PDB file of C-alpha atoms in Angstrom:
ATOM      1  CA  MET A1206      -0.272   0.187  -0.427  1.00 50.00           C
ATOM      2  CA  HIS A1207       1.300   3.221  -0.235  1.00 52.00           C
ATOM      3  CA  ALA A1208      -0.213   7.050  -1.237  1.00 52.00           C
ATOM      4  CA  VAL A1209      -0.531   8.517  -4.605  1.00 58.00           C
ATOM      5  CA  PHE A1210      -1.941  12.191  -5.918  1.00 62.00           C
ATOM      6  CA  GLY A1211      -0.406  13.492  -3.185  1.00 64.00           C
ATOM      7  CA  GLY A1212      -1.188  11.527   0.165  1.00 69.00           C
ATOM      8  CA  SER A1213      -4.999  11.819  -0.783  1.00 84.00           C
ATOM      9  CA  VAL A1214      -5.198   8.321  -1.857  1.00 86.00           C
ATOM     10  CA  ILE A1215      -4.159   4.935  -0.736  1.00 84.00           C
ATOM     11  CA  GLU A1216      -3.584   2.637  -3.618  1.00 86.00           C
ATOM     12  CA  LEU A1217      -3.327  -1.439  -2.624  1.00 85.00           C
ATOM     13  CA  ALA A1218      -1.228  -3.255  -4.703  1.00 82.00           C
ATOM     14  CA  GLY A1219       0.553  -6.083  -4.827  1.00 71.00           C
ATOM     15  CA  ARG A1220      -1.773  -7.746  -2.116  1.00 70.00           C
ATOM     16  CA  VAL A1221      -0.832 -11.649  -1.287  1.00 73.00           C
ATOM     17  CA  ILE A1222      -2.148 -13.701   1.568  1.00 75.00           C
ATOM     18  CA  ALA A1223      -1.665 -17.502   1.686  1.00 74.00           C
ATOM     19  CA  PRO A1224      -4.734 -19.396   0.647  1.00 72.00           C
ATOM     20  CA  PRO A1225      -5.302 -21.050   4.416  1.00 78.00           C
ATOM     21  CA  GLN A1226      -5.286 -17.431   5.766  1.00 75.00           C
ATOM     22  CA  GLN A1227      -7.364 -15.724   2.932  1.00 75.00           C
ATOM     23  CA  ALA A1228     -10.984 -15.923   4.779  1.00 77.00           C
ATOM     24  CA  CYS A1229      -9.091 -14.798   8.216  1.00 81.00           C
ATOM     25  CA  GLY A1230      -9.477 -10.959   7.395  1.00 81.00           C
ATOM     26  CA  LEU A1231      -5.903 -10.047   7.126  1.00 81.00           C
ATOM     27  CA  GLY A1232      -6.394  -7.794   4.388  1.00 81.00           C
ATOM     28  CA  SER A1233      -8.790  -5.769   5.847  1.00 82.00           C
ATOM     29  CA  VAL A1234      -6.992  -5.481   9.261  1.00 84.00           C
ATOM     30  CA  MET A1235      -3.600  -4.641   7.574  1.00 83.00           C
ATOM     31  CA  LEU A1236      -5.561  -2.032   5.394  1.00 82.00           C
ATOM     32  CA  ARG A1237      -7.516  -0.615   8.387  1.00 83.00           C
ATOM     33  CA  SER A1238      -4.112   0.118  10.580  1.00 83.00           C
ATOM     34  CA  TYR A1239      -2.516   1.994   7.787  1.00 81.00           C
ATOM     35  CA  ILE A1240      -5.112   3.792   7.467  1.00 80.00           C
ATOM     36  CA  GLN A1241      -4.890   4.977  10.516  1.00 80.00           C
ATOM     37  CA  ASN A1242      -1.600   5.434  10.588  1.00 80.00           C
ATOM     38  CA  ASN A1243      -2.041   7.785   7.561  1.00 70.00           C
ATOM     39  CA  ARG A1244      -5.333   9.101   8.300  1.00 62.00           C
ATOM     40  CA  ASN A1245      -4.435  12.679   8.437  1.00 65.00           C
ATOM     41  CA  GLU A1246      -4.001  12.678   4.652  1.00 72.00           C
ATOM     42  CA  ALA A1247      -5.801   9.742   2.340  1.00 79.00           C
ATOM     43  CA  GLU A1248      -8.822  10.237   1.349  1.00 89.00           C
ATOM     44  CA  TYR A1249      -9.630   7.619  -1.153  1.00 92.00           C
ATOM     45  CA  ILE A1250      -8.826   3.888  -1.320  1.00 92.00           C
ATOM     46  CA  ALA A1251      -8.201   2.625  -5.185  1.00 95.00           C
ATOM     47  CA  THR A1252      -7.084  -0.319  -6.672  1.00 94.00           C
ATOM     48  CA  TYR A1253      -6.916  -2.306  -9.936  1.00 95.00           C
ATOM     49  CA  THR A1254      -8.578  -6.286  -9.607  1.00 94.00           C
ATOM     50  CA  ARG A1255     -10.216  -8.769 -10.867  1.00 93.00           C
ATOM     51  CA  ASN A1256     -11.509 -10.207  -7.168  1.00 91.00           C
ATOM     52  CA  PRO A1257     -14.298  -9.592  -5.922  1.00 94.00           C
ATOM     53  CA  SER A1258     -13.023 -10.318  -2.228  1.00 91.00           C
ATOM     54  CA  VAL A1259     -10.894  -6.664  -3.211  1.00 92.00           C
ATOM     55  CA  ILE A1260     -13.659  -5.099  -2.729  1.00 95.00           C
ATOM     56  CA  LYS A1261     -15.635  -6.503   0.159  1.00 93.00           C
ATOM     57  CA  MET A1262     -12.199  -5.693   1.801  1.00 91.00           C
ATOM     58  CA  MET A1263     -12.792  -2.070   0.754  1.00 93.00           C
ATOM     59  CA  ARG A1264     -16.215  -2.369   1.614  1.00 94.00           C
ATOM     60  CA  LYS A1265     -15.309  -2.440   4.595  1.00 90.00           C
ATOM     61  CA  ASN A1266     -13.022   0.407   5.578  1.00 88.00           C
ATOM     62  CA  THR A1267     -15.077   2.879   3.324  1.00 90.00           C
ATOM     63  CA  GLN A1268     -17.907   5.242   3.955  1.00 90.00           C
ATOM     64  CA  ALA A1269     -21.067   3.480   4.045  1.00 89.00           C
ATOM     65  CA  ALA A1270     -19.388   0.662   2.285  1.00 90.00           C
ATOM     66  CA  GLU A1271     -19.280   2.139  -1.107  1.00 94.00           C
ATOM     67  CA  VAL A1272     -17.103   0.783  -3.752  1.00 96.00           C
ATOM     68  CA  TYR A1273     -16.974   2.666  -7.353  1.00 96.00           C
ATOM     69  CA  PRO A1274     -17.828   0.418  -9.083  1.00 95.00           C
ATOM     70  CA  LEU A1275     -20.246  -1.265  -7.591  1.00 95.00           C
ATOM     71  CA  THR A1276     -21.486   1.892  -6.428  1.00 94.00           C
ATOM     72  CA  LYS A1277     -22.432   4.425  -8.891  1.00 91.00           C
ATOM     73  CA  SER A1278     -20.875   7.494  -7.649  1.00 94.00           C
ATOM     74  CA  ARG A1279     -19.537  10.826 -10.449  1.00 94.00           C
ATOM     75  CA  GLU A1280     -16.794  11.108  -7.399  1.00 94.00           C
ATOM     76  CA  LEU A1281     -15.569   8.011  -7.261  1.00 95.00           C
ATOM     77  CA  GLN A1282     -15.830   7.592 -10.629  1.00 95.00           C
ATOM     78  CA  ALA A1283     -14.022  10.804 -11.347  1.00 93.00           C
ATOM     79  CA  ILE A1284     -11.038   9.132  -8.863  1.00 93.00           C
ATOM     80  CA  ALA A1285     -10.642   6.001 -11.167  1.00 95.00           C
ATOM     81  CA  ARG A1286     -10.173   8.027 -13.693  1.00 94.00           C
ATOM     82  CA  GLN A1287      -7.378   9.502 -13.366  1.00 92.00           C
ATOM     83  CA  MET A1288      -5.747   6.095 -11.956  1.00 93.00           C
ATOM     84  CA  PRO A1289      -2.730   5.439 -14.395  1.00 92.00           C
ATOM     85  CA  HIS A1290      -3.726   3.629 -16.944  1.00 93.00           C
ATOM     86  CA  ALA A1291      -7.323   3.997 -16.611  1.00 95.00           C
ATOM     87  CA  THR A1292      -9.720   4.227 -19.581  1.00 94.00           C
ATOM     88  CA  ASP A1293     -13.509   4.256 -19.567  1.00 92.00           C
ATOM     89  CA  HIS A1294     -14.866   1.244 -21.456  1.00 84.00           C
ATOM     90  CA  ARG A1295     -18.773   0.292 -21.826  1.00 78.00           C
ATOM     91  CA  GLY A1296     -19.616   1.680 -18.209  1.00 78.00           C
ATOM     92  CA  ALA A1297     -16.945   0.959 -16.132  1.00 92.00           C
ATOM     93  CA  VAL A1298     -12.947   2.345 -15.122  1.00 97.00           C
ATOM     94  CA  LEU A1299     -10.622  -0.368 -16.577  1.00 96.00           C
ATOM     95  CA  HIS A1300      -7.263  -0.707 -16.853  1.00 93.00           C
ATOM     96  CA  ILE A1301      -7.630  -2.620 -19.963  1.00 89.00           C
ATOM     97  CA  GLY A1302      -4.786  -5.972 -20.572  1.00 77.00           C
ATOM     98  CA  ARG A1303      -2.830  -4.709 -16.943  1.00 88.00           C
ATOM     99  CA  TYR A1304      -2.845  -8.568 -16.041  1.00 80.00           C
ATOM    100  CA  GLY A1305      -1.534  -9.757 -19.768  1.00 77.00           C
ATOM    101  CA  ALA A1306      -3.134 -12.786 -20.450  1.00 73.00           C
ATOM    102  CA  GLY A1307      -4.499 -13.275 -17.275  1.00 70.00           C
ATOM    103  CA  LEU A1308      -3.969 -12.939 -13.638  1.00 67.00           C
ATOM    104  CA  TYR A1309      -3.225 -16.920 -12.925  1.00 64.00           C
ATOM    105  CA  GLY A1310      -2.042 -17.666 -15.816  1.00 62.00           C
ATOM    106  CA  GLY A1311      -4.893 -20.338 -15.753  1.00 59.00           C
ATOM    107  CA  SER A1312      -3.273 -22.171 -13.531  1.00 57.00           C
ATOM    108  CA  VAL A1313      -6.525 -21.618 -10.355  1.00 66.00           C
ATOM    109  CA  GLN A1314      -9.926 -20.014 -11.109  1.00 79.00           C
ATOM    110  CA  ASP A1315      -9.762 -16.669 -12.327  1.00 88.00           C
ATOM    111  CA  PRO A1316     -11.045 -14.810  -9.515  1.00 91.00           C
ATOM    112  CA  ALA A1317     -13.445 -12.372 -12.062  1.00 93.00           C
ATOM    113  CA  ALA A1318     -16.052 -16.174 -11.678  1.00 94.00           C
ATOM    114  CA  ASN A1319     -16.692 -15.457  -7.924  1.00 93.00           C
ATOM    115  CA  SER A1320     -19.701 -13.844  -6.859  1.00 96.00           C
ATOM    116  CA  ILE A1321     -19.991 -10.487  -5.124  1.00 95.00           C
ATOM    117  CA  ASP A1322     -23.672  -9.499  -3.810  1.00 94.00           C
ATOM    118  CA  GLY A1323     -25.175 -12.921  -5.804  1.00 96.00           C
ATOM    119  CA  ILE A1324     -24.059 -11.977  -9.406  1.00 96.00           C
ATOM    120  CA  LYS A1325     -20.511 -13.120 -10.495  1.00 97.00           C
ATOM    121  CA  LEU A1326     -18.174  -9.898 -11.069  1.00 96.00           C
ATOM    122  CA  SER A1327     -17.714 -10.958 -14.497  1.00 95.00           C
ATOM    123  CA  ASP A1328     -21.165 -11.021 -15.702  1.00 96.00           C
ATOM    124  CA  GLN A1329     -21.610  -7.628 -13.672  1.00 95.00           C
ATOM    125  CA  PHE A1330     -18.882  -6.300 -15.675  1.00 95.00           C
ATOM    126  CA  VAL A1331     -18.463  -7.885 -19.239  1.00 94.00           C
ATOM    127  CA  GLN A1332     -15.180  -6.212 -20.110  1.00 93.00           C
ATOM    128  CA  LEU A1333     -13.701  -8.520 -17.041  1.00 93.00           C
ATOM    129  CA  LYS A1334     -14.518 -11.621 -19.668  1.00 92.00           C
ATOM    130  CA  ALA A1335     -11.081 -10.864 -20.815  1.00 90.00           C
ATOM    131  CA  THR A1336      -8.746 -12.145 -18.066  1.00 89.00           C
ATOM    132  CA  GLY A1337      -6.145  -9.596 -18.567  1.00 91.00           C
ATOM    133  CA  ASN A1338      -8.392  -6.873 -17.788  1.00 92.00           C
ATOM    134  CA  ALA A1339      -8.947  -5.336 -14.654  1.00 93.00           C
ATOM    135  CA  LEU A1340     -11.596  -3.015 -12.748  1.00 96.00           C
ATOM    136  CA  VAL A1341     -10.582   0.182 -11.097  1.00 97.00           C
ATOM    137  CA  ALA A1342     -11.928  -0.067  -8.037  1.00 97.00           C
ATOM    138  CA  VAL A1343     -12.526   3.684  -5.796  1.00 97.00           C
ATOM    139  CA  GLY A1344     -13.880   4.079  -2.455  1.00 96.00           C
ATOM    140  CA  ARG A1345     -13.960   6.994   0.939  1.00 94.00           C
ATOM    141  CA  VAL A1346     -12.065   6.383   3.270  1.00 91.00           C
ATOM    142  CA  ARG A1347     -14.127   5.474   6.508  1.00 82.00           C
ATOM    143  CA  GLU A1348     -13.773   7.226   9.325  1.00 72.00           C
ATOM    144  CA  CYS A1349     -11.599   5.881  12.411  1.00 61.00           C
ATOM    145  CA  GLN A1350     -13.666   4.278  14.885  1.00 52.00           C
TER     146      GLN A1350
END
């Protein structure tokens, strides 16, 4: 994780958690800790992803659990458009070709085939049918309690 846009956006990147610990909430704990230590600057969280679990983690740490593009917000969409390599593509902001031939090279199931809000992420955003594409997800940092 690091801050971009003058420190106003935390960019989540390169999260790797061993499979046995993936459902334990470690990503949320790390993100919450980073936010608490950098709260005076960070206003938004942004990432490139194909994984509904990452969006769920972001929801736990954003105001009103709102994460673009699942939440239609002009404010959040504007931040998404400013991310490096971001392009508007048929109703979503994406990084086209971010993962080349695919995130995991076909060795495991594509995370975009997993559901969020009861619908496969790749069905909600047809641009994810191409396994190299990534959504740009953005949320406003939730106030620490």
